[in-house]
PDB file of C-alpha atoms and ligand atoms in Angstrom:
ATOM      1  CA  MET C   1     104.932  13.156  48.210  1.00  0.00           C
ATOM      2  CA  PRO C   2     105.964  16.830  48.670  1.00  0.00           C
ATOM      3  CA  LYS C   3     107.306  18.482  45.458  1.00  0.00           C
ATOM      4  CA  PRO C   4     111.204  18.786  45.766  1.00  0.00           C
ATOM      5  CA  PRO C   5     112.024  22.480  46.970  1.00  0.00           C
ATOM      6  CA  ILE C   6     113.563  25.120  44.661  1.00  0.00           C
ATOM      7  CA  GLY C   7     115.898  27.153  46.728  1.00  0.00           C
ATOM      8  CA  ARG C   8     118.888  29.754  45.889  1.00  0.00           C
ATOM      9  CA  LEU C   9     122.000  31.316  46.888  1.00  0.00           C
ATOM     10  CA  ALA C  10     121.614  35.301  46.251  1.00  0.00           C
ATOM     11  CA  PRO C  11     125.077  36.738  47.194  1.00  0.00           C
ATOM     12  CA  SER C  12     125.868  40.427  46.360  1.00  0.00           C
ATOM     13  CA  PRO C  13     129.495  40.947  45.097  1.00  0.00           C
ATOM     14  CA  THR C  14     130.145  43.733  47.307  1.00  0.00           C
ATOM     15  CA  GLY C  15     133.556  42.377  48.547  1.00  0.00           C
ATOM     16  CA  VAL C  16     135.060  39.068  49.733  1.00  0.00           C
ATOM     17  CA  ILE C  17     132.872  36.529  51.507  1.00  0.00           C
ATOM     18  CA  HIS C  18     133.516  35.968  55.162  1.00  0.00           C
ATOM     19  CA  LEU C  19     132.557  33.333  57.672  1.00  0.00           C
ATOM     20  CA  GLY C  20     128.889  34.843  58.163  1.00  0.00           C
ATOM     21  CA  ASN C  21     128.081  34.439  54.550  1.00  0.00           C
ATOM     22  CA  ILE C  22     129.651  31.069  54.318  1.00  0.00           C
ATOM     23  CA  ARG C  23     127.553  29.694  57.171  1.00  0.00           C
ATOM     24  CA  SER C  24     124.134  31.206  55.648  1.00  0.00           C
ATOM     25  CA  PHE C  25     125.149  29.633  52.134  1.00  0.00           C
ATOM     26  CA  LEU C  26     125.998  26.184  53.930  1.00  0.00           C
ATOM     27  CA  LEU C  27     122.918  26.090  55.561  1.00  0.00           C
ATOM     28  CA  ALA C  28     120.861  27.103  52.466  1.00  0.00           C
ATOM     29  CA  TRP C  29     122.689  24.477  50.589  1.00  0.00           C
ATOM     30  CA  LEU C  30     122.240  21.648  52.952  1.00  0.00           C
ATOM     31  CA  ASP C  31     118.425  22.422  53.482  1.00  0.00           C
ATOM     32  CA  ILE C  32     117.788  22.150  49.890  1.00  0.00           C
ATOM     33  CA  ARG C  33     120.269  19.441  48.859  1.00  0.00           C
ATOM     34  CA  SER C  34     119.065  17.317  51.734  1.00  0.00           C
ATOM     35  CA  ARG C  35     115.588  16.901  50.021  1.00  0.00           C
ATOM     36  CA  ASN C  36     116.785  16.561  46.576  1.00  0.00           C
ATOM     37  CA  GLY C  37     115.463  20.081  45.625  1.00  0.00           C
ATOM     38  CA  THR C  38     117.176  22.241  43.106  1.00  0.00           C
ATOM     39  CA  LEU C  39     119.531  25.139  44.151  1.00  0.00           C
ATOM     40  CA  LEU C  40     120.165  28.113  42.036  1.00  0.00           C
ATOM     41  CA  LEU C  41     122.717  30.824  41.992  1.00  0.00           C
ATOM     42  CA  ARG C  42     121.804  34.439  41.549  1.00  0.00           C
ATOM     43  CA  VAL C  43     124.416  37.341  41.692  1.00  0.00           C
ATOM     44  CA  GLU C  44     122.877  40.203  43.209  1.00  0.00           C
ATOM     45  CA  ASP C  45     124.880  42.792  41.421  1.00  0.00           C
ATOM     46  CA  LEU C  46     122.499  45.547  41.320  1.00  0.00           C
ATOM     47  CA  ASP C  47     123.775  47.863  44.184  1.00  0.00           C
ATOM     48  CA  SER C  48     126.119  49.677  41.648  1.00  0.00           C
ATOM     49  CA  PRO C  49     128.292  51.621  43.978  1.00  0.00           C
ATOM     50  CA  ARG C  50     128.957  48.741  46.358  1.00  0.00           C
ATOM     51  CA  VAL C  51     129.352  46.237  43.758  1.00  0.00           C
ATOM     52  CA  LYS C  52     133.182  45.551  43.339  1.00  0.00           C
ATOM     53  CA  LYS C  53     134.626  44.770  39.989  1.00  0.00           C
ATOM     54  CA  GLY C  54     135.820  40.860  39.785  1.00  0.00           C
ATOM     55  CA  SER C  55     134.062  40.203  42.974  1.00  0.00           C
ATOM     56  CA  ALA C  56     131.626  38.068  41.081  1.00  0.00           C
ATOM     57  CA  ALA C  57     133.981  35.814  39.615  1.00  0.00           C
ATOM     58  CA  GLN C  58     135.691  35.550  42.932  1.00  0.00           C
ATOM     59  CA  LEU C  59     132.482  34.641  44.560  1.00  0.00           C
ATOM     60  CA  ILE C  60     131.657  31.718  42.143  1.00  0.00           C
ATOM     61  CA  ALA C  61     135.451  30.508  42.791  1.00  0.00           C
ATOM     62  CA  ASP C  62     135.036  30.406  46.562  1.00  0.00           C
ATOM     63  CA  LEU C  63     131.599  28.565  46.439  1.00  0.00           C
ATOM     64  CA  GLU C  64     133.295  25.936  44.407  1.00  0.00           C
ATOM     65  CA  TRP C  65     136.137  25.846  46.618  1.00  0.00           C
ATOM     66  CA  LEU C  66     133.894  25.541  49.535  1.00  0.00           C
ATOM     67  CA  GLY C  67     132.108  22.473  47.876  1.00  0.00           C
ATOM     68  CA  LEU C  68     128.663  24.458  47.531  1.00  0.00           C
ATOM     69  CA  ASP C  69     127.470  23.430  43.984  1.00  0.00           C
ATOM     70  CA  TYR C  70     124.372  24.792  42.322  1.00  0.00           C
ATOM     71  CA  ASP C  71     122.085  23.880  39.480  1.00  0.00           C
ATOM     72  CA  SER C  72     121.651  25.726  35.897  1.00  0.00           C
ATOM     73  CA  GLU C  73     122.837  28.915  34.614  1.00  0.00           C
ATOM     74  CA  ILE C  74     124.053  31.714  37.085  1.00  0.00           C
ATOM     75  CA  VAL C  75     121.471  34.746  36.700  1.00  0.00           C
ATOM     76  CA  PHE C  76     122.911  38.164  37.112  1.00  0.00           C
ATOM     77  CA  GLN C  77     120.380  40.793  38.479  1.00  0.00           C
ATOM     78  CA  SER C  78     122.350  43.565  36.238  1.00  0.00           C
ATOM     79  CA  GLN C  79     120.806  41.852  33.233  1.00  0.00           C
ATOM     80  CA  ARG C  80     117.442  41.632  34.348  1.00  0.00           C
ATOM     81  CA  SER C  81     116.134  45.386  34.281  1.00  0.00           C
ATOM     82  CA  THR C  82     113.254  44.368  31.756  1.00  0.00           C
ATOM     83  CA  LEU C  83     111.856  42.248  34.236  1.00  0.00           C
ATOM     84  CA  TYR C  84     111.933  44.883  37.214  1.00  0.00           C
ATOM     85  CA  GLU C  85     110.507  47.457  35.058  1.00  0.00           C
ATOM     86  CA  GLU C  86     107.504  45.389  34.025  1.00  0.00           C
ATOM     87  CA  ALA C  87     106.824  44.654  37.850  1.00  0.00           C
ATOM     88  CA  LEU C  88     107.328  48.288  38.596  1.00  0.00           C
ATOM     89  CA  GLN C  89     104.857  49.376  35.760  1.00  0.00           C
ATOM     90  CA  LYS C  90     102.142  46.980  37.374  1.00  0.00           C
ATOM     91  CA  LEU C  91     102.693  48.302  40.852  1.00  0.00           C
ATOM     92  CA  ILE C  92     102.211  51.990  39.475  1.00  0.00           C
ATOM     93  CA  GLY C  93      99.280  51.027  37.480  1.00  0.00           C
ATOM     94  CA  GLN C  94      97.816  49.322  40.712  1.00  0.00           C
ATOM     95  CA  GLY C  95      98.663  52.397  42.758  1.00  0.00           C
ATOM     96  CA  ASN C  96     100.723  50.505  45.288  1.00  0.00           C
ATOM     97  CA  VAL C  97     103.530  52.860  44.759  1.00  0.00           C
ATOM     98  CA  TYR C  98     104.162  56.513  44.732  1.00  0.00           C
ATOM     99  CA  PRO C  99     106.915  58.983  43.574  1.00  0.00           C
ATOM    100  CA  CYS C 100     109.003  60.470  46.265  1.00  0.00           C
ATOM    101  CA  ALA C 101     111.228  63.425  45.851  1.00  0.00           C
ATOM    102  CA  CYS C 102     112.954  62.815  49.450  1.00  0.00           C
ATOM    103  CA  SER C 103     116.703  62.870  49.758  1.00  0.00           C
ATOM    104  CA  ARG C 104     118.420  60.427  52.257  1.00  0.00           C
ATOM    105  CA  ARG C 105     119.139  63.257  54.534  1.00  0.00           C
ATOM    106  CA  GLU C 106     115.470  64.822  54.465  1.00  0.00           C
ATOM    107  CA  ILE C 107     114.329  61.368  55.461  1.00  0.00           C
ATOM    108  CA  GLU C 108     116.659  61.007  58.449  1.00  0.00           C
ATOM    109  CA  LEU C 109     115.906  64.384  59.777  1.00  0.00           C
ATOM    110  CA  ALA C 110     112.193  63.904  59.599  1.00  0.00           C
ATOM    111  CA  ALA C 111     112.218  60.381  61.028  1.00  0.00           C
ATOM    112  CA  SER C 112     111.004  59.818  64.271  1.00  0.00           C
ATOM    113  CA  ALA C 113     112.915  56.961  65.483  1.00  0.00           C
ATOM    114  CA  PRO C 114     115.830  54.744  63.903  1.00  0.00           C
ATOM    115  CA  HIS C 115     113.981  51.576  62.898  1.00  0.00           C
ATOM    116  CA  ALA C 116     116.399  48.759  63.309  1.00  0.00           C
ATOM    117  CA  GLU C 117     120.058  48.160  64.140  1.00  0.00           C
ATOM    118  CA  ASP C 118     121.015  48.668  60.711  1.00  0.00           C
ATOM    119  CA  GLY C 119     120.349  52.244  60.861  1.00  0.00           C
ATOM    120  CA  SER C 120     117.393  52.509  58.372  1.00  0.00           C
ATOM    121  CA  THR C 121     114.627  54.955  59.512  1.00  0.00           C
ATOM    122  CA  VAL C 122     110.949  55.059  59.444  1.00  0.00           C
ATOM    123  CA  TYR C 123     109.897  57.105  56.358  1.00  0.00           C
ATOM    124  CA  PRO C 124     107.627  59.995  57.471  1.00  0.00           C
ATOM    125  CA  LEU C 125     105.232  59.790  54.599  1.00  0.00           C
ATOM    126  CA  THR C 126     106.249  63.117  53.397  1.00  0.00           C
ATOM    127  CA  CYS C 127     105.478  62.262  49.757  1.00  0.00           C
ATOM    128  CA  TYR C 128     102.569  59.955  50.164  1.00  0.00           C
ATOM    129  CA  GLN C 129      99.643  61.501  48.116  1.00  0.00           C
ATOM    130  CA  ARG C 130     101.756  64.741  47.543  1.00  0.00           C
ATOM    131  CA  PHE C 131     102.270  64.439  43.959  1.00  0.00           C
ATOM    132  CA  SER C 132      99.910  64.030  40.905  1.00  0.00           C
ATOM    133  CA  SER C 133     102.673  62.499  38.548  1.00  0.00           C
ATOM    134  CA  TYR C 134     105.925  61.310  38.437  1.00  0.00           C
ATOM    135  CA  GLY C 135     107.039  64.330  36.482  1.00  0.00           C
ATOM    136  CA  GLU C 136     105.918  66.625  39.165  1.00  0.00           C
ATOM    137  CA  ALA C 137     107.749  64.797  41.966  1.00  0.00           C
ATOM    138  CA  SER C 138     110.883  64.695  39.844  1.00  0.00           C
ATOM    139  CA  GLU C 139     110.629  68.569  39.223  1.00  0.00           C
ATOM    140  CA  CYS C 140     110.273  69.282  42.886  1.00  0.00           C
ATOM    141  CA  ALA C 141     113.372  67.071  43.648  1.00  0.00           C
ATOM    142  CA  GLY C 142     115.404  68.518  40.953  1.00  0.00           C
ATOM    143  CA  ARG C 143     116.179  65.016  39.582  1.00  0.00           C
ATOM    144  CA  PRO C 144     114.391  61.913  38.917  1.00  0.00           C
ATOM    145  CA  ALA C 145     112.326  60.758  41.780  1.00  0.00           C
ATOM    146  CA  CYS C 146     112.295  57.416  43.231  1.00  0.00           C
ATOM    147  CA  TRP C 147     109.203  54.949  43.797  1.00  0.00           C
ATOM    148  CA  ARG C 148     108.085  54.211  47.142  1.00  0.00           C
ATOM    149  CA  PHE C 149     105.965  51.234  47.986  1.00  0.00           C
ATOM    150  CA  HIS C 150     102.615  52.055  50.095  1.00  0.00           C
ATOM    151  CA  PHE C 151     101.372  49.432  52.702  1.00  0.00           C
ATOM    152  CA  GLU C 152      97.716  49.183  52.641  1.00  0.00           C
ATOM    153  CA  GLN C 153      97.309  46.497  55.524  1.00  0.00           C
ATOM    154  CA  SER C 154      98.284  47.466  59.266  1.00  0.00           C
ATOM    155  CA  ASN C 155     100.418  44.163  59.944  1.00  0.00           C
ATOM    156  CA  ILE C 156     101.862  41.456  58.072  1.00  0.00           C
ATOM    157  CA  ARG C 157     101.819  38.147  59.655  1.00  0.00           C
ATOM    158  CA  PHE C 158     103.871  34.969  58.460  1.00  0.00           C
ATOM    159  CA  THR C 159     105.231  31.793  59.937  1.00  0.00           C
ATOM    160  CA  ASP C 160     109.062  31.628  59.453  1.00  0.00           C
ATOM    161  CA  GLY C 161     110.218  28.016  58.793  1.00  0.00           C
ATOM    162  CA  PHE C 162     112.947  28.634  61.542  1.00  0.00           C
ATOM    163  CA  CYS C 163     111.925  31.694  63.674  1.00  0.00           C
ATOM    164  CA  GLY C 164     108.210  30.581  64.008  1.00  0.00           C
ATOM    165  CA  ASP C 165     105.117  33.213  63.887  1.00  0.00           C
ATOM    166  CA  LYS C 166     105.699  36.753  63.132  1.00  0.00           C
ATOM    167  CA  ASP C 167     103.775  39.672  63.189  1.00  0.00           C
ATOM    168  CA  PHE C 168     105.128  42.990  61.700  1.00  0.00           C
ATOM    169  CA  GLU C 169     103.400  46.158  62.083  1.00  0.00           C
ATOM    170  CA  THR C 170     103.686  48.027  58.687  1.00  0.00           C
ATOM    171  CA  LYS C 171     104.033  51.477  60.417  1.00  0.00           C
ATOM    172  CA  SER C 172     107.197  50.556  61.813  1.00  0.00           C
ATOM    173  CA  LEU C 173     108.410  48.749  58.408  1.00  0.00           C
ATOM    174  CA  SER C 174     107.422  52.143  56.676  1.00  0.00           C
ATOM    175  CA  ASP C 175     106.728  52.709  53.066  1.00  0.00           C
ATOM    176  CA  PHE C 176     109.926  51.602  51.271  1.00  0.00           C
ATOM    177  CA  ILE C 177     111.828  52.430  47.966  1.00  0.00           C
ATOM    178  CA  VAL C 178     111.180  49.902  45.433  1.00  0.00           C
ATOM    179  CA  SER C 179     112.885  51.860  42.301  1.00  0.00           C
ATOM    180  CA  LYS C 180     115.784  54.021  42.972  1.00  0.00           C
ATOM    181  CA  ASN C 181     116.076  57.547  41.560  1.00  0.00           C
ATOM    182  CA  ASN C 182     118.766  56.262  38.936  1.00  0.00           C
ATOM    183  CA  GLY C 183     116.102  54.006  37.670  1.00  0.00           C
ATOM    184  CA  GLU C 184     117.437  50.831  38.982  1.00  0.00           C
ATOM    185  CA  ALA C 185     115.202  48.469  40.972  1.00  0.00           C
ATOM    186  CA  ALA C 186     115.605  48.590  44.772  1.00  0.00           C
ATOM    187  CA  TYR C 187     116.583  45.127  46.395  1.00  0.00           C
ATOM    188  CA  GLN C 188     113.260  44.703  47.898  1.00  0.00           C
ATOM    189  CA  LEU C 189     111.629  44.716  44.233  1.00  0.00           C
ATOM    190  CA  ALA C 190     114.497  42.721  42.554  1.00  0.00           C
ATOM    191  CA  VAL C 191     114.703  39.909  44.868  1.00  0.00           C
ATOM    192  CA  VAL C 192     110.767  39.341  44.831  1.00  0.00           C
ATOM    193  CA  VAL C 193     110.626  39.723  41.090  1.00  0.00           C
ATOM    194  CA  ASP C 194     113.658  37.044  40.667  1.00  0.00           C
ATOM    195  CA  ASP C 195     112.520  34.662  43.333  1.00  0.00           C
ATOM    196  CA  ALA C 196     109.056  34.528  41.659  1.00  0.00           C
ATOM    197  CA  ALA C 197     110.460  34.283  38.052  1.00  0.00           C
ATOM    198  CA  GLN C 198     112.920  31.511  38.959  1.00  0.00           C
ATOM    199  CA  GLY C 199     110.152  29.534  40.865  1.00  0.00           C
ATOM    200  CA  VAL C 200     111.895  29.601  44.048  1.00  0.00           C
ATOM    201  CA  THR C 201     109.739  27.746  46.788  1.00  0.00           C
ATOM    202  CA  GLU C 202     112.116  28.426  49.594  1.00  0.00           C
ATOM    203  CA  VAL C 203     114.182  31.160  50.882  1.00  0.00           C
ATOM    204  CA  LEU C 204     116.936  30.566  53.645  1.00  0.00           C
ATOM    205  CA  ARG C 205     118.958  33.483  54.624  1.00  0.00           C
ATOM    206  CA  GLY C 206     120.419  35.268  57.664  1.00  0.00           C
ATOM    207  CA  ASP C 207     117.993  36.761  60.169  1.00  0.00           C
ATOM    208  CA  ASP C 208     118.950  40.231  59.666  1.00  0.00           C
ATOM    209  CA  LEU C 209     116.587  40.170  56.678  1.00  0.00           C
ATOM    210  CA  LEU C 210     113.454  38.823  58.776  1.00  0.00           C
ATOM    211  CA  ASP C 211     111.577  42.225  58.394  1.00  0.00           C
ATOM    212  CA  SER C 212     112.602  42.467  54.732  1.00  0.00           C
ATOM    213  CA  ALA C 213     110.569  39.246  54.362  1.00  0.00           C
ATOM    214  CA  ALA C 214     107.638  41.050  55.797  1.00  0.00           C
ATOM    215  CA  ARG C 215     108.074  43.717  53.041  1.00  0.00           C
ATOM    216  CA  GLN C 216     108.721  41.170  50.202  1.00  0.00           C
ATOM    217  CA  ILE C 217     105.306  39.672  51.293  1.00  0.00           C
ATOM    218  CA  ALA C 218     103.515  42.758  50.641  1.00  0.00           C
ATOM    219  CA  ILE C 219     105.132  43.088  47.099  1.00  0.00           C
ATOM    220  CA  TYR C 220     104.140  39.380  46.305  1.00  0.00           C
ATOM    221  CA  GLN C 221     100.691  40.134  47.278  1.00  0.00           C
ATOM    222  CA  ALA C 222     100.347  43.140  45.338  1.00  0.00           C
ATOM    223  CA  LEU C 223     101.912  41.294  42.333  1.00  0.00           C
ATOM    224  CA  GLY C 224      99.482  38.604  42.911  1.00  0.00           C
ATOM    225  CA  VAL C 225     102.341  35.630  42.830  1.00  0.00           C
ATOM    226  CA  ASP C 226     102.902  32.844  45.376  1.00  0.00           C
ATOM    227  CA  VAL C 227     104.866  33.648  48.410  1.00  0.00           C
ATOM    228  CA  PRO C 228     107.729  31.429  49.064  1.00  0.00           C
ATOM    229  CA  THR C 229     108.550  29.760  52.587  1.00  0.00           C
ATOM    230  CA  PHE C 230     111.137  31.940  54.229  1.00  0.00           C
ATOM    231  CA  LYS C 231     113.563  30.508  56.941  1.00  0.00           C
ATOM    232  CA  HIS C 232     115.763  32.977  58.657  1.00  0.00           C
ATOM    233  CA  VAL C 233     118.759  31.726  60.455  1.00  0.00           C
ATOM    234  CA  PRO C 234     120.902  33.522  63.156  1.00  0.00           C
ATOM    235  CA  LEU C 235     124.094  35.203  62.304  1.00  0.00           C
ATOM    236  CA  VAL C 236     127.600  34.635  63.116  1.00  0.00           C
ATOM    237  CA  ALA C 237     128.717  37.044  65.955  1.00  0.00           C
ATOM    238  CA  GLY C 238     131.705  37.734  67.921  1.00  0.00           C
ATOM    239  CA  GLU C 239     132.446  37.117  71.394  1.00  0.00           C
ATOM    240  CA  ASP C 240     130.783  40.443  72.464  1.00  0.00           C
ATOM    241  CA  GLY C 241     127.471  39.133  71.014  1.00  0.00           C
ATOM    242  CA  LYS C 242     127.340  41.588  68.058  1.00  0.00           C
ATOM    243  CA  ARG C 243     127.350  40.687  64.331  1.00  0.00           C
ATOM    244  CA  LEU C 244     130.547  39.547  63.134  1.00  0.00           C
ATOM    245  CA  ALA C 245     132.349  42.668  61.912  1.00  0.00           C
ATOM    246  CA  LYS C 246     136.187  44.112  60.987  1.00  0.00           C
ATOM    247  CA  ARG C 247     136.808  44.493  64.783  1.00  0.00           C
ATOM    248  CA  HIS C 248     136.452  40.802  65.399  1.00  0.00           C
ATOM    249  CA  GLY C 249     139.311  39.925  63.136  1.00  0.00           C
ATOM    250  CA  ASP C 250     139.665  39.190  59.652  1.00  0.00           C
ATOM    251  CA  THR C 251     137.216  36.231  58.916  1.00  0.00           C
ATOM    252  CA  SER C 252     137.089  36.546  55.086  1.00  0.00           C
ATOM    253  CA  LEU C 253     137.708  33.698  53.045  1.00  0.00           C
ATOM    254  CA  ASN C 254     140.807  35.021  51.443  1.00  0.00           C
ATOM    255  CA  HIS C 255     142.274  35.363  54.699  1.00  0.00           C
ATOM    256  CA  PHE C 256     141.811  31.753  55.731  1.00  0.00           C
ATOM    257  CA  LYS C 257     142.944  30.592  52.284  1.00  0.00           C
ATOM    258  CA  GLN C 258     146.135  32.666  52.633  1.00  0.00           C
ATOM    259  CA  HIS C 259     146.695  31.000  56.052  1.00  0.00           C
ATOM    260  CA  ASN C 260     146.278  27.594  54.504  1.00  0.00           C
ATOM    261  CA  VAL C 261     143.010  26.577  55.996  1.00  0.00           C
ATOM    262  CA  SER C 262     141.118  24.124  54.214  1.00  0.00           C
ATOM    263  CA  PRO C 263     137.498  23.961  53.133  1.00  0.00           C
ATOM    264  CA  GLN C 264     137.064  20.991  55.364  1.00  0.00           C
ATOM    265  CA  LYS C 265     138.265  22.744  58.217  1.00  0.00           C
ATOM    266  CA  ILE C 266     135.967  25.767  57.773  1.00  0.00           C
ATOM    267  CA  ILE C 267     132.649  23.651  56.904  1.00  0.00           C
ATOM    268  CA  GLY C 268     133.559  21.123  59.660  1.00  0.00           C
ATOM    269  CA  TRP C 269     133.863  23.755  62.270  1.00  0.00           C
ATOM    270  CA  LEU C 270     130.738  25.798  61.047  1.00  0.00           C
ATOM    271  CA  ALA C 271     128.824  22.481  61.164  1.00  0.00           C
ATOM    272  CA  TYR C 272     129.821  21.586  64.762  1.00  0.00           C
ATOM    273  CA  ALA C 273     129.712  25.167  66.206  1.00  0.00           C
ATOM    274  CA  SER C 274     126.172  25.263  64.710  1.00  0.00           C
ATOM    275  CA  GLY C 275     125.078  22.196  66.354  1.00  0.00           C
ATOM    276  CA  LEU C 276     124.782  20.015  63.369  1.00  0.00           C
ATOM    277  CA  THR C 277     127.399  17.526  64.181  1.00  0.00           C
ATOM    278  CA  ARG C 278     128.236  15.972  67.587  1.00  0.00           C
ATOM    279  CA  ASP C 279     131.864  16.231  67.507  1.00  0.00           C
ATOM    280  CA  LEU C 280     134.449  18.483  65.609  1.00  0.00           C
ATOM    281  CA  HIS C 281     135.789  16.928  62.372  1.00  0.00           C
ATOM    282  CA  GLU C 282     136.760  18.034  58.962  1.00  0.00           C
ATOM    283  CA  CYS C 283     134.319  17.605  56.296  1.00  0.00           C
ATOM    284  CA  LEU C 284     132.833  18.775  53.125  1.00  0.00           C
ATOM    285  CA  PRO C 285     129.175  19.960  52.645  1.00  0.00           C
ATOM    286  CA  GLN C 286     128.284  16.684  50.849  1.00  0.00           C
ATOM    287  CA  GLN C 287     129.228  14.719  53.934  1.00  0.00           C
ATOM    288  CA  LEU C 288     126.965  16.519  56.128  1.00  0.00           C
ATOM    289  CA  LEU C 289     123.808  15.706  53.936  1.00  0.00           C
ATOM    290  CA  GLY C 290     122.995  12.372  55.459  1.00  0.00           C
ATOM    291  CA  ASP C 291     122.292  13.710  59.146  1.00  0.00           C
ATOM    292  CA  PHE C 292     121.203  17.264  58.228  1.00  0.00           C
ATOM    293  CA  ASP C 293     118.091  18.760  60.174  1.00  0.00           C
ATOM    294  CA  LEU C 294     117.608  22.353  60.380  1.00  0.00           C
ATOM    295  CA  LYS C 295     115.917  21.673  63.648  1.00  0.00           C
ATOM    296  CA  LYS C 296     119.322  20.852  65.171  1.00  0.00           C
ATOM    297  CA  LEU C 297     120.470  24.393  64.470  1.00  0.00           C
ATOM    298  CA  ASP C 298     121.234  26.441  67.624  1.00  0.00           C
ATOM    299  CA  ALA C 299     118.775  29.395  67.855  1.00  0.00           C
ATOM    300  CA  LYS C 300     121.351  31.626  69.133  1.00  0.00           C
ATOM    301  CA  PRO C 301     124.050  33.402  67.004  1.00  0.00           C
ATOM    302  CA  LEU C 302     127.018  31.293  66.427  1.00  0.00           C
ATOM    303  CA  VAL C 303     130.202  32.822  68.296  1.00  0.00           C
ATOM    304  CA  TRP C 304     133.322  33.089  66.300  1.00  0.00           C
ATOM    305  CA  ARG C 305     136.055  33.026  69.146  1.00  0.00           C
ATOM    306  CA  GLY C 306     139.083  33.567  66.587  1.00  0.00           C
ATOM    307  CA  ASP C 307     139.867  29.948  65.686  1.00  0.00           C
ATOM    308  CA  PHE C 308     138.447  26.869  64.308  1.00  0.00           C
ATOM    309  CA  THR C 309     138.777  24.864  67.668  1.00  0.00           C
ATOM    310  CA  THR C 310     135.830  25.814  69.802  1.00  0.00           C
TER     311      THR C 310
HETATM  312  N1  LIG O   1     121.851  39.699  48.246  1.00  0.00           N
HETATM  313  C1  LIG O   1     121.419  39.855  49.295  1.00  0.00           C
HETATM  314  C2  LIG O   1     122.633  39.910  50.396  1.00  0.00           C
HETATM  315  O1  LIG O   1     123.858  39.345  50.087  1.00  0.00           O
HETATM  316  C3  LIG O   1     120.603  38.904  49.827  1.00  0.00           C
HETATM  317  C4  LIG O   1     119.147  38.699  49.515  1.00  0.00           C
HETATM  318  C5  LIG O   1     118.471  37.609  49.902  1.00  0.00           C
HETATM  319  O2  LIG O   1     118.891  36.554  50.406  1.00  0.00           O
HETATM  320  O3  LIG O   1     117.140  37.806  49.857  1.00  0.00           O
HETATM  321  O4  LIG O   1     122.535  40.449  51.437  1.00  0.00           O
END
């Protein structure tokens, strides 16, 4: 018998949750709960300027309203800096990271090509093997330097549980920041340290993080810890095929609540429009468990046409 999986919901409390997040959370919840696994909730509240006060409490209440429950205590990344620091020290000791003095603007100017739709750029390796110490890099920057992870391998290959075989050239992923110049762990490091520490065996999330999985695998390998199974699912898009955004109308949970839309309506529509149910009917996540099979999920983005009827 395979061991029951351990999964997680890892929202960032950067504002209100919307249809796109709800669908990814619903799928992560169903995928774990349908196999009697354990589902953890981790609030990714590290990105200080983007983290909004009160958002974490709102998020927790919203998940409950939707019927998406979780097991054990909630973990907050803002309380786990010691763990991230230990991992960083290990990477420094092994020579997997180097101090970087570049500003965002310098990197953008020197970058050869934009990397992905999210506007991130390929790091031109300006600071690779440039400084003999962190202090020297900080002096050059005129402020604390950040730490960048250096890929040793040319490719990262893995099999995604939804998208299939993937092969990323590390040249295009480019050396990336694991510790910011304010000393806070960057997303890529924190997520790996936490998933490893919490014993997460499966990660299901939106496919905008598919290339992040490749970066994270390199960190797992450097830290010598087991890599979880990744499943990256399509996002929700507007009728123009683009990722759901403000121009497609307000799809925040708050907006739907204000218009008396029930959780059953939202969940029922998401399940139907995602290909999980044969007909459109209102339901709660619990009622989808019996028939759930991730293979039924449409491989194309789910299109939001402005209401819960189509
Ligand atoms: N906290 C991240 C976000 O909300 C997700 C991290 C992850 O699932 O790995 O975008």
